[in-house]
Coordinates of C-alpha atoms in Angstrom, one line a residue:
M1 CA 23.2 92.5 147.2
R2 CA 25.2 95.6 147.9
Y3 CA 28.2 93.5 149.1
K4 CA 27.9 91.1 146.1
N5 CA 28.3 94.0 143.7
L6 CA 31.2 95.3 145.7
F7 CA 33.0 92.0 145.5
A8 CA 32.3 91.8 141.8
G9 CA 33.8 95.2 141.3
L10 CA 36.9 94.3 143.2
A11 CA 37.3 91.1 141.1
L12 CA 37.1 93.2 137.9
A13 CA 39.7 95.7 139.3
T14 CA 42.0 92.8 140.2
M15 CA 41.7 91.4 136.6
A16 CA 42.5 94.8 135.2
L17 CA 45.7 95.0 137.3
T18 CA 46.9 91.6 136.2
T19 CA 45.8 91.4 132.5
P20 CA 48.5 92.7 130.2
V21 CA 47.7 95.6 127.9
A22 CA 47.6 94.5 124.2
T23 CA 50.5 96.0 122.3
Q24 CA 51.9 95.5 118.8
A25 CA 54.9 93.2 119.1
A26 CA 58.1 94.5 117.7
P27 CA 60.6 92.3 115.7
Q28 CA 63.2 90.8 117.9
H29 CA 66.0 93.4 118.6
N30 CA 64.3 95.6 116.0
R31 CA 66.5 94.2 113.3
P32 CA 65.8 94.5 109.6
R33 CA 65.1 91.4 107.5
I34 CA 68.3 91.7 105.6
V35 CA 71.5 93.8 105.6
V36 CA 73.2 94.5 102.3
T37 CA 76.7 95.9 102.1
M38 CA 77.7 97.3 98.7
M39 CA 81.4 97.8 98.2
V40 CA 82.3 99.8 95.1
D41 CA 85.9 98.9 94.4
Q42 CA 88.1 102.0 93.9
M43 CA 85.2 104.5 94.2
T44 CA 86.5 107.9 95.2
W45 CA 84.3 110.0 97.4
D46 CA 84.0 112.8 94.9
Y47 CA 82.5 110.6 92.2
L48 CA 79.2 111.0 94.2
Y49 CA 79.3 114.7 93.2
R50 CA 81.3 114.8 90.0
Y51 CA 78.8 112.6 88.2
Q52 CA 75.7 113.6 90.2
A53 CA 74.1 115.8 87.5
R54 CA 73.5 112.7 85.3
F55 CA 72.6 110.2 88.0
V56 CA 69.0 109.0 87.9
E57 CA 66.7 109.7 90.8
G58 CA 66.6 106.1 92.3
G59 CA 70.3 105.3 92.4
F60 CA 73.1 107.4 94.0
K61 CA 70.8 110.4 94.2
R62 CA 68.4 108.5 96.3
L63 CA 71.2 107.4 98.7
L64 CA 72.3 111.1 98.9
T65 CA 68.8 112.3 99.8
Q66 CA 67.3 109.4 101.8
G67 CA 70.4 108.0 103.3
F68 CA 72.9 109.2 106.0
N69 CA 76.0 110.4 104.2
C70 CA 79.3 110.4 106.1
E71 CA 81.1 112.9 103.9
N72 CA 84.5 112.6 105.6
T73 CA 85.3 108.9 105.9
R74 CA 88.9 108.0 105.8
I75 CA 91.0 104.8 105.7
N76 CA 93.2 104.7 108.8
Y77 CA 96.0 102.3 107.8
L78 CA 98.5 101.6 105.1
P79 CA 98.5 100.4 102.4
A80 CA 95.2 101.2 100.8
Y81 CA 94.5 98.0 99.0
T82 CA 91.4 95.9 98.1
A83 CA 91.8 92.9 100.4
I84 CA 92.5 95.2 103.4
G85 CA 89.6 97.5 102.7
H86 CA 87.1 94.7 102.3
S87 CA 88.4 93.2 105.6
S88 CA 88.4 96.4 107.5
V89 CA 84.9 97.4 106.5
H90 CA 83.4 94.2 107.8
T91 CA 85.7 93.6 110.8
G92 CA 86.0 97.2 112.0
S93 CA 89.7 96.4 112.4
V94 CA 93.1 97.1 110.8
P95 CA 95.9 94.9 109.4
T96 CA 97.8 94.8 112.7
L97 CA 94.9 92.9 114.2
H98 CA 92.9 91.3 111.4
G99 CA 96.1 90.1 109.7
I100 CA 95.2 90.9 106.0
A101 CA 98.3 93.0 105.3
G102 CA 97.8 93.4 101.6
N103 CA 96.4 91.6 98.6
D104 CA 99.7 89.7 98.8
F105 CA 101.9 89.4 101.9
F106 CA 104.2 87.0 103.7
K107 CA 103.0 84.3 106.1
D108 CA 105.3 81.8 107.9
G109 CA 108.2 83.2 105.8
N110 CA 106.6 82.6 102.5
P111 CA 104.7 84.8 100.1
I112 CA 100.9 84.2 100.0
Y113 CA 97.8 85.6 98.4
C114 CA 95.3 87.0 100.9
T115 CA 92.7 84.3 100.5
Q116 CA 94.9 81.5 99.3
D117 CA 94.2 78.1 100.9
T118 CA 95.7 75.0 99.4
T119 CA 93.8 72.8 101.8
V120 CA 90.6 73.4 99.9
R121 CA 89.5 72.6 96.3
T122 CA 87.6 74.4 93.6
V123 CA 83.8 73.9 93.4
G124 CA 82.0 74.7 90.2
A125 CA 84.9 74.6 87.7
P126 CA 87.9 72.3 86.9
N127 CA 90.1 72.1 90.0
G128 CA 92.7 74.8 90.0
F129 CA 94.0 77.8 91.9
S130 CA 91.0 80.0 91.2
G131 CA 88.9 78.1 93.7
Q132 CA 91.6 77.3 96.3
M133 CA 90.4 80.1 98.5
S134 CA 89.0 80.6 102.0
P135 CA 88.9 83.3 104.8
R136 CA 91.4 81.4 107.0
N137 CA 94.1 84.1 106.7
L138 CA 91.7 86.6 108.3
L139 CA 92.4 86.6 112.1
T140 CA 89.2 88.2 113.4
T141 CA 85.5 87.8 113.1
T142 CA 83.3 90.0 110.8
I143 CA 80.1 91.7 111.5
S144 CA 78.3 89.0 109.6
D145 CA 80.0 86.4 111.8
E146 CA 78.7 88.2 114.8
L147 CA 75.2 88.3 113.4
R148 CA 75.4 84.6 112.9
I149 CA 76.6 84.1 116.5
A150 CA 73.9 86.5 117.8
S151 CA 71.1 84.5 116.1
N152 CA 72.6 81.1 117.2
F153 CA 73.5 80.7 113.5
R154 CA 70.0 80.9 112.2
S155 CA 70.8 83.9 110.1
K156 CA 72.4 83.4 106.7
T157 CA 75.4 85.1 105.2
I158 CA 76.2 85.1 101.5
G159 CA 79.1 86.9 99.7
V160 CA 79.0 87.8 96.0
A161 CA 81.7 89.5 93.9
I162 CA 83.7 89.1 90.7
K163 CA 86.9 89.1 92.8
D164 CA 87.5 86.2 95.1
R165 CA 88.8 88.3 98.0
A166 CA 85.9 90.8 97.7
S167 CA 83.4 88.0 98.3
I168 CA 85.3 85.8 100.8
L169 CA 86.7 88.3 103.3
P170 CA 83.5 90.4 103.8
A171 CA 81.3 87.2 104.2
G172 CA 83.5 86.0 107.1
H173 CA 84.4 82.7 108.6
A174 CA 80.9 81.4 109.3
A175 CA 79.3 82.3 106.0
N176 CA 76.8 80.0 104.3
G177 CA 78.5 80.6 101.0
A178 CA 80.8 83.0 99.0
Y179 CA 80.9 83.1 95.2
W180 CA 83.3 84.7 92.8
L181 CA 83.9 84.6 89.0
D182 CA 86.1 82.0 87.3
D183 CA 87.8 83.8 84.4
K184 CA 88.3 80.7 82.3
T185 CA 84.7 79.5 82.4
G186 CA 82.8 82.7 83.0
R187 CA 81.0 81.0 85.9
F188 CA 80.6 81.7 89.6
I189 CA 82.5 79.3 91.7
T190 CA 83.3 78.6 95.4
S191 CA 85.5 76.3 97.4
T192 CA 85.2 73.2 99.6
Y193 CA 85.7 75.5 102.6
Y194 CA 81.9 76.2 102.2
M195 CA 80.5 73.2 100.4
T196 CA 81.2 70.3 98.1
D197 CA 78.8 71.1 95.3
L198 CA 77.2 74.3 94.0
P199 CA 73.6 75.0 95.1
E200 CA 71.0 74.5 92.4
W201 CA 70.3 78.2 92.1
V202 CA 74.0 78.9 91.3
K203 CA 74.1 76.1 88.7
K204 CA 70.9 77.6 87.1
F205 CA 72.5 81.1 87.1
N206 CA 75.7 79.8 85.5
A207 CA 73.7 77.9 82.9
R208 CA 72.1 81.1 81.7
G209 CA 75.5 82.2 80.2
R210 CA 75.1 85.8 81.2
V211 CA 78.7 86.7 80.7
A212 CA 78.5 86.0 77.0
E213 CA 75.1 87.7 76.7
L214 CA 76.3 90.9 78.4
L215 CA 79.4 91.1 76.2
K216 CA 77.8 90.2 72.9
D217 CA 76.7 93.8 71.9
G218 CA 79.9 95.6 72.8
W219 CA 80.5 98.5 75.0
N220 CA 79.4 101.9 73.7
T221 CA 78.7 105.0 75.7
L222 CA 75.3 105.2 77.4
Y223 CA 74.9 108.8 76.1
P224 CA 76.5 110.6 73.1
I225 CA 80.2 110.6 73.7
N226 CA 80.5 114.4 73.2
T227 CA 78.3 114.9 76.3
Y228 CA 80.8 113.3 78.7
R229 CA 81.9 116.6 80.3
E230 CA 83.5 115.1 83.4
S231 CA 86.1 113.3 81.4
T232 CA 89.1 114.0 79.1
A233 CA 88.9 113.3 75.4
D234 CA 88.6 109.5 74.8
A235 CA 91.8 109.0 72.8
V236 CA 94.5 110.1 75.2
P237 CA 97.8 108.6 76.3
Y238 CA 96.7 108.3 79.9
E239 CA 94.8 105.0 79.2
Q240 CA 96.1 101.5 78.7
P241 CA 95.1 99.8 75.4
W242 CA 94.1 96.1 75.4
D243 CA 96.8 95.1 73.0
K244 CA 99.9 96.4 71.2
D245 CA 98.7 96.1 67.6
G246 CA 95.8 98.6 67.9
K247 CA 93.0 96.1 67.4
F248 CA 91.5 96.9 70.8
P249 CA 92.5 100.5 71.7
A250 CA 91.6 102.3 75.0
T251 CA 88.6 104.0 73.4
L252 CA 84.9 103.4 73.0
P253 CA 83.1 101.7 71.3
L254 CA 84.8 98.4 72.4
N255 CA 84.0 95.1 70.7
T256 CA 83.7 93.1 73.8
A257 CA 82.5 90.0 72.1
E258 CA 85.7 89.8 69.9
L259 CA 87.9 90.8 72.9
A260 CA 86.4 87.9 74.9
K261 CA 87.3 85.5 72.1
V262 CA 91.0 86.6 72.4
K263 CA 91.3 87.0 76.2
G264 CA 88.5 84.9 77.6
P265 CA 85.2 85.7 79.4
G266 CA 87.2 87.4 82.2
V267 CA 87.3 90.6 80.2
I268 CA 83.9 91.3 81.7
R269 CA 85.8 92.4 84.8
T270 CA 87.0 95.5 83.0
T271 CA 83.6 96.6 81.6
P272 CA 80.5 98.1 83.3
F273 CA 78.7 94.8 82.5
G274 CA 80.7 93.2 85.4
N275 CA 78.7 95.4 87.8
T276 CA 75.4 94.3 86.1
L277 CA 76.5 90.7 86.4
T278 CA 77.2 91.2 90.1
F279 CA 73.7 92.7 90.8
E280 CA 72.1 89.8 88.9
M281 CA 74.0 87.3 91.0
A282 CA 73.1 89.1 94.2
K283 CA 69.4 88.9 93.3
A284 CA 69.8 85.3 92.5
A285 CA 71.4 84.8 95.9
I286 CA 68.5 86.6 97.7
E287 CA 66.0 84.4 95.9
G288 CA 67.9 81.1 95.9
E289 CA 68.8 81.3 99.6
S290 CA 65.5 83.0 100.6
L291 CA 67.5 85.8 102.2
G292 CA 65.3 88.0 104.3
A293 CA 62.3 85.7 103.9
R294 CA 61.9 85.0 107.6
K295 CA 60.4 88.0 109.4
D296 CA 61.9 87.0 112.7
E297 CA 65.5 86.6 111.5
T298 CA 68.0 88.8 109.8
D299 CA 70.2 87.7 106.9
F300 CA 73.3 89.3 105.4
L301 CA 74.4 89.9 101.8
A302 CA 78.0 91.1 101.3
M303 CA 78.1 92.4 97.7
S304 CA 81.2 93.9 96.1
H305 CA 81.4 95.5 92.6
S306 CA 84.9 94.8 91.3
A307 CA 84.5 96.1 87.7
T308 CA 85.0 99.8 88.8
D309 CA 88.5 98.9 90.0
Y310 CA 89.5 97.1 86.8
V311 CA 88.1 100.0 84.7
G312 CA 89.9 102.5 86.9
H313 CA 93.3 100.7 86.7
R314 CA 93.1 100.5 82.9
Y315 CA 91.6 103.9 82.1
G316 CA 92.2 106.2 85.0
T317 CA 90.0 108.6 87.0
F318 CA 89.1 111.1 84.2
A319 CA 88.3 108.6 81.4
V320 CA 85.1 108.5 79.4
E321 CA 85.1 104.8 80.2
T322 CA 85.1 105.5 84.0
E323 CA 82.4 108.1 83.7
D324 CA 80.3 105.7 81.6
T325 CA 80.9 102.9 84.1
Y326 CA 79.5 105.0 87.0
L327 CA 76.5 106.2 85.0
R328 CA 75.6 102.6 84.2
L329 CA 76.3 101.5 87.8
D330 CA 73.9 104.2 88.9
K331 CA 71.1 102.9 86.8
D332 CA 71.8 99.3 87.9
L333 CA 71.8 100.5 91.5
A334 CA 68.4 102.2 91.1
D335 CA 67.0 99.0 89.7
F336 CA 68.5 97.0 92.7
L337 CA 67.1 99.4 95.3
S338 CA 63.7 99.2 93.7
Y339 CA 64.0 95.4 93.8
L340 CA 64.8 95.5 97.6
D341 CA 61.9 97.9 98.1
G342 CA 59.5 95.5 96.5
R343 CA 60.8 92.4 98.2
F344 CA 61.3 93.7 101.8
G345 CA 59.7 97.1 102.0
R346 CA 61.7 100.3 102.4
D347 CA 62.0 99.7 106.2
G348 CA 62.8 96.0 105.8
Y349 CA 66.4 96.3 104.9
L350 CA 69.6 98.1 105.9
F351 CA 71.8 99.2 103.0
V352 CA 75.4 100.4 103.2
L353 CA 77.4 101.9 100.4
T354 CA 81.2 102.3 100.7
A355 CA 84.5 101.5 99.1
D356 CA 87.7 99.6 99.9
H357 CA 90.0 102.5 98.7
A358 CA 90.0 105.3 96.2
A359 CA 92.5 106.2 93.5
A360 CA 95.2 108.6 92.4
H361 CA 95.0 110.6 89.1
N362 CA 97.2 109.4 86.3
I363 CA 100.7 110.9 86.5
A364 CA 100.8 112.1 82.9
F365 CA 97.4 113.7 83.5
D366 CA 98.8 115.5 86.5
R367 CA 101.8 116.7 84.5
D368 CA 99.6 118.0 81.7
H369 CA 97.7 120.0 84.2
K370 CA 100.8 121.3 86.2
L371 CA 99.9 119.2 89.2
P372 CA 102.6 117.8 91.5
G373 CA 103.5 114.1 91.4
D374 CA 105.7 111.6 89.6
V375 CA 106.7 107.9 89.4
F376 CA 107.9 106.4 92.6
R377 CA 110.4 103.9 91.2
S378 CA 109.8 100.5 92.9
D379 CA 112.8 99.0 91.0
L380 CA 115.1 101.7 92.2
A381 CA 113.9 101.3 95.7
R382 CA 114.9 97.7 95.6
Q383 CA 118.3 98.4 94.0
I384 CA 119.1 101.1 96.5
A385 CA 118.1 98.9 99.4
D386 CA 120.2 96.0 98.1
S387 CA 123.2 98.2 97.6
A388 CA 122.9 99.7 101.1
A389 CA 122.6 96.2 102.6
R390 CA 125.8 95.0 100.8
A391 CA 127.7 98.1 102.0
Y392 CA 126.6 97.7 105.6
I393 CA 127.2 93.9 105.8
G394 CA 130.4 94.0 103.7
R395 CA 129.3 91.3 101.2
D396 CA 126.3 90.2 99.1
A397 CA 124.3 88.3 101.7
Q398 CA 120.9 88.8 100.0
V399 CA 119.2 89.6 103.2
I400 CA 116.3 91.4 101.4
R401 CA 113.5 89.1 100.5
A402 CA 111.1 91.4 98.6
Y403 CA 109.8 94.9 98.0
M404 CA 106.1 95.2 97.7
N405 CA 103.2 97.2 99.3
Y406 CA 105.7 100.1 99.7
Q407 CA 107.5 97.9 102.2
I408 CA 110.9 96.1 102.3
F409 CA 110.8 92.5 103.5
F410 CA 113.9 90.8 105.0
R411 CA 115.1 87.2 105.4
Q412 CA 115.0 87.4 109.2
G413 CA 116.5 83.9 109.7
L414 CA 119.5 84.8 107.6
I415 CA 120.0 88.1 109.5
D416 CA 120.1 86.1 112.7
T417 CA 122.4 83.4 111.3
L418 CA 124.9 86.0 110.1
G419 CA 124.7 87.9 113.4
I420 CA 123.9 91.2 111.7
N421 CA 122.9 94.2 113.8
R422 CA 119.3 94.5 112.6
Q423 CA 118.7 98.0 113.8
G424 CA 121.9 99.2 112.2
L425 CA 121.0 97.5 108.9
Y426 CA 117.6 99.1 108.8
H427 CA 118.9 102.5 109.6
A428 CA 121.5 102.3 106.9
I429 CA 118.9 101.3 104.3
C430 CA 116.5 104.0 105.4
K431 CA 119.2 106.6 105.1
A432 CA 120.2 105.5 101.6
I433 CA 116.6 105.5 100.4
K434 CA 116.0 109.0 101.8
D435 CA 119.2 110.2 100.2
K436 CA 118.9 108.6 96.8
L437 CA 115.3 107.7 95.9
P438 CA 113.3 110.6 94.3
G439 CA 109.8 111.2 95.8
V440 CA 110.3 109.5 99.2
A441 CA 108.9 111.5 102.1
Y442 CA 109.7 109.0 104.8
A443 CA 111.5 105.7 105.2
V444 CA 111.2 104.2 108.7
P445 CA 111.6 100.8 110.3
A446 CA 108.1 99.5 111.2
E447 CA 108.9 98.9 114.9
E448 CA 110.3 102.4 115.4
V449 CA 107.4 104.3 113.9
A450 CA 106.0 105.3 117.3
T451 CA 109.0 107.5 118.0
A452 CA 109.7 108.7 114.5
T453 CA 109.5 112.4 113.6
I454 CA 106.6 112.0 111.1
P455 CA 103.1 113.4 111.2
D456 CA 100.6 111.6 113.4
V457 CA 98.2 110.9 110.5
V458 CA 101.0 109.0 108.7
K459 CA 102.4 107.4 111.9
T460 CA 99.0 106.1 113.0
R461 CA 98.4 104.5 109.6
I462 CA 101.7 102.7 109.6
I463 CA 101.1 101.4 113.1
N464 CA 97.7 100.2 112.1
G465 CA 99.0 98.6 108.9
Y466 CA 101.9 96.8 110.4
R467 CA 101.4 93.1 111.2
K468 CA 104.7 91.5 112.3
G469 CA 105.5 88.5 110.2
R470 CA 103.1 89.5 107.4
S471 CA 104.1 93.1 106.7
G472 CA 107.5 94.5 105.6
D473 CA 110.1 95.6 108.1
I474 CA 110.7 99.0 106.6
F475 CA 107.8 101.3 105.4
L476 CA 108.3 103.8 102.6
V477 CA 106.0 106.8 102.3
P478 CA 106.0 108.6 99.0
D479 CA 105.5 112.3 98.6
P480 CA 101.9 113.3 97.7
G481 CA 101.1 112.6 94.0
W482 CA 103.8 109.9 93.7
Y483 CA 102.9 106.3 93.2
S484 CA 104.8 103.1 92.7
K485 CA 105.8 101.8 89.3
S486 CA 108.8 100.0 87.9
G487 CA 110.8 101.5 85.0
T488 CA 111.1 104.9 83.4
S489 CA 107.9 105.0 81.3
L490 CA 104.9 106.9 82.5
P491 CA 102.1 104.7 83.8
Q492 CA 98.8 104.4 82.1
G493 CA 95.5 104.2 83.9
T494 CA 95.9 104.6 87.7
T495 CA 96.6 102.8 91.0
H496 CA 96.3 103.3 94.7
G497 CA 97.9 102.4 98.0
V498 CA 99.3 105.5 99.8
W499 CA 97.9 107.6 102.8
S500 CA 96.9 110.7 100.8
P501 CA 93.3 111.7 100.7
Y502 CA 92.9 110.8 97.0
D503 CA 93.6 107.1 98.0
T504 CA 91.9 107.1 101.4
H505 CA 88.8 109.3 101.3
I506 CA 86.0 107.0 100.5
P507 CA 82.2 107.2 100.3
L508 CA 80.0 106.0 103.1
I509 CA 76.2 106.1 103.1
F510 CA 73.8 104.1 105.4
M511 CA 70.1 103.9 104.3
G512 CA 67.1 102.0 105.4
H513 CA 66.0 100.4 108.7
G514 CA 67.1 102.3 111.8
V515 CA 68.8 105.1 109.8
R516 CA 67.8 108.7 109.4
A517 CA 68.5 110.9 106.4
G518 CA 71.3 113.4 106.8
H519 CA 74.9 114.4 106.3
L520 CA 77.9 114.2 108.7
Y521 CA 81.1 116.2 108.2
R522 CA 83.3 115.2 111.1
E523 CA 86.0 112.6 110.4
T524 CA 84.9 109.0 110.5
Y525 CA 86.9 105.9 109.6
I526 CA 86.4 102.7 107.6
T527 CA 86.7 100.8 110.9
D528 CA 83.5 102.6 112.2
I529 CA 81.3 100.8 109.7
A530 CA 81.2 97.4 111.4
A531 CA 80.8 99.1 114.8
T532 CA 77.8 101.1 113.5
L533 CA 76.2 97.9 112.1
A534 CA 76.8 96.1 115.4
A535 CA 75.0 98.8 117.3
L536 CA 72.1 98.9 114.9
L537 CA 71.8 95.1 114.8
K538 CA 72.3 94.6 118.6
T539 CA 75.2 92.2 118.1
Q540 CA 78.6 92.0 119.7
Y541 CA 81.4 94.0 117.9
P542 CA 83.7 91.8 115.7
S543 CA 86.5 90.4 117.7
G544 CA 89.2 92.9 116.5
C545 CA 87.0 95.9 116.1
I546 CA 88.6 99.3 117.0
G547 CA 85.8 101.4 115.5
H548 CA 83.0 103.4 117.1
P549 CA 79.3 103.6 116.1
I550 CA 78.4 106.6 114.1
T551 CA 75.4 107.3 116.3
E552 CA 74.4 110.5 114.4
A553 CA 73.1 108.2 111.7
F554 CA 70.6 106.5 114.0
A555 CA 66.9 107.2 113.6
P556 CA 65.1 108.5 116.7
V557 CA 63.7 105.6 118.7
A558 CA 59.9 105.9 119.2
P559 CA 59.2 106.2 123.0
V560 CA 57.5 103.3 124.5
A561 CA 54.1 104.1 125.9
A562 CA 54.0 104.1 129.7
P563 CA 51.6 101.6 131.3
A564 CA 48.3 103.0 132.3
S565 CA 47.9 104.0 136.0
S566 CA 45.8 101.9 138.3
A567 CA 43.3 104.8 138.6
S568 CA 42.8 105.0 134.9
R569 CA 42.5 101.3 134.6
R570 CA 39.7 101.4 137.3
R571 CA 37.9 104.0 135.3

C-alpha cells in the first residue's frame, strides 16, 4: 500500500511539471484595436497653449494631461507643405526618399500634382479631375501599409479628409479606401485605384446632405466676439475678403448658406464646419467598415482636418475666425474622443495628434507690431534668374522651366543640347539672386548643398527635401519673416513653406494604448512618428523610414510572472 501511494504521488508530481499554468492570454503583439492619426493642417505648436484657457476638458486639454506631449517636434526638410507633411508623418521619410517633393512638382520632365493619376477615374461624382487621384507618386510604404503587411492584409486602413492629398497619402498604397470631398457636389468621393463603386455606408453618408445642413445657419462666433482675447479685432486688413464688392467680407458673422450659393458647397473647406464634417465622416468609416471590431486585429484610420489650413490661409494666425475654428475643433475633438472611449475603451485605441506644417504671421501684422519680415517676391526671383541666364548664355535660350516651392527648375535637356556649362550657369544665377533679390538669405545649387557655407539646420533640410528630377535645381532660402508672394501688394491671410520654427514647429501628442502621460522637451522630428508607431505596433518600419522611436512615450511593460519552481508546485 505504501508503494502504491508513493507511485500515485510521483504521478501527480509529473502532471504538475507538465501541465501549463493558466494565464490570461494577451492580444497578439499587444496591439490596440484601432490606430487613429489626426492631422490638423497648418496647426502651429503654440495653438495648444494660446487657446488653452478656453478649451473644454475632454479635447486638447485631455491630450495635454493624459497623452505624451512632444513639445519640440520639428519638420526636417524643405519646403514645409501639406503633401510632404502628410507623407512624412506616415512614412517616417523625407522627399529625397519618398518622392513627394511638394503639393506640385515635376515628374518625367512635366509638372504634376502630388496625387495626380490620369490612369484612374472618379468614383462617386461625374468623372473629372477631382477623382483622378492615387498614391502612386509616393515611392515608399506608410506605417499603415506595414500594419497591413504585418497582419497578412487582415487589418483595414481607411483615409478620410476634405483634401484629396490629405486622405490618399497617409492611407498608403495598400489602403482599403481613401475618401475626400468633391467641391462641386459636396460629396465624398474616391477613385478606381481603390474600388469601382462607393460602399453603401459612403452613399448613405452622402445622401444625408450634411454639407448643406452644416452651412445653413451661417458662421457666427461660438462665444461673444468681444471675448476673443487671443485675436486682433475682426475687421482688419490682414484678412482676405470672399469677394471684391463687400457682400462677403472677412468678418463674422458669415452667411455661409448664401456664400455656398455663389461659390458652391466647397466653401465648407474654409469654415470650422469642415472639421465637423470630417469627424462625422470618420465615425461613419469606423462603423461602416467595422474598424476595430475584431479584438484580434488592429485597423488604421488616417484622418486629416483640412479646414484649419483654409481658414489660416484666408484669415491668418491672429484672426477671430482662426481662434473660433480651434475652439470649435476642440469641442468636436472632445466628442470624438468620447466616441472612441465608448466604442473601444480607453485602452483599446492609439491616438496621434500632429500637423503637416505650421504657419507664418501675416506680414502686415508683423509690420504693425515692429516685427521683422517682408514679401519675398517670387516674380522678381524669376525675372532675376531669367536675366542672369540670358547674360551667361549670351542669348534668350529660355532654359528656366519654372519657379515654385522656393526653387528654380531648369530644362535640363535644352541645357545639354546647347552645351551649356551647368555649374557655371547655376553659380551665375545664384550670385545674381543674392545680389539683387531682397530678403534672400541663401541661394544654392541643390547638388552643392553639402559643401555650402550655410547652417547645418538649413543644409540638412535642403538635402532631405531635394529629390532629383522632382525638385528644383536651385534652392532659395528667405530671411526669417519673409515669405513668397508675387507683386508689390501686401499679402492677406498667411502661408507657409520655409525652414523657420514658425513654419516647422508642430504639435505631436500620443495617447492611449501603450503610451504613458508626460512631456518631452528634447528635439524630435516629424519622421519619428511612423517609427514610434512601428515600435508600438510591432511592425517593420516603412520602407524609407529614417526616424527613430520616441521611446520615452512608451508605457512601462508589466513584468511577466516567472513560472513557479518545481518545489512550490510539489507543495
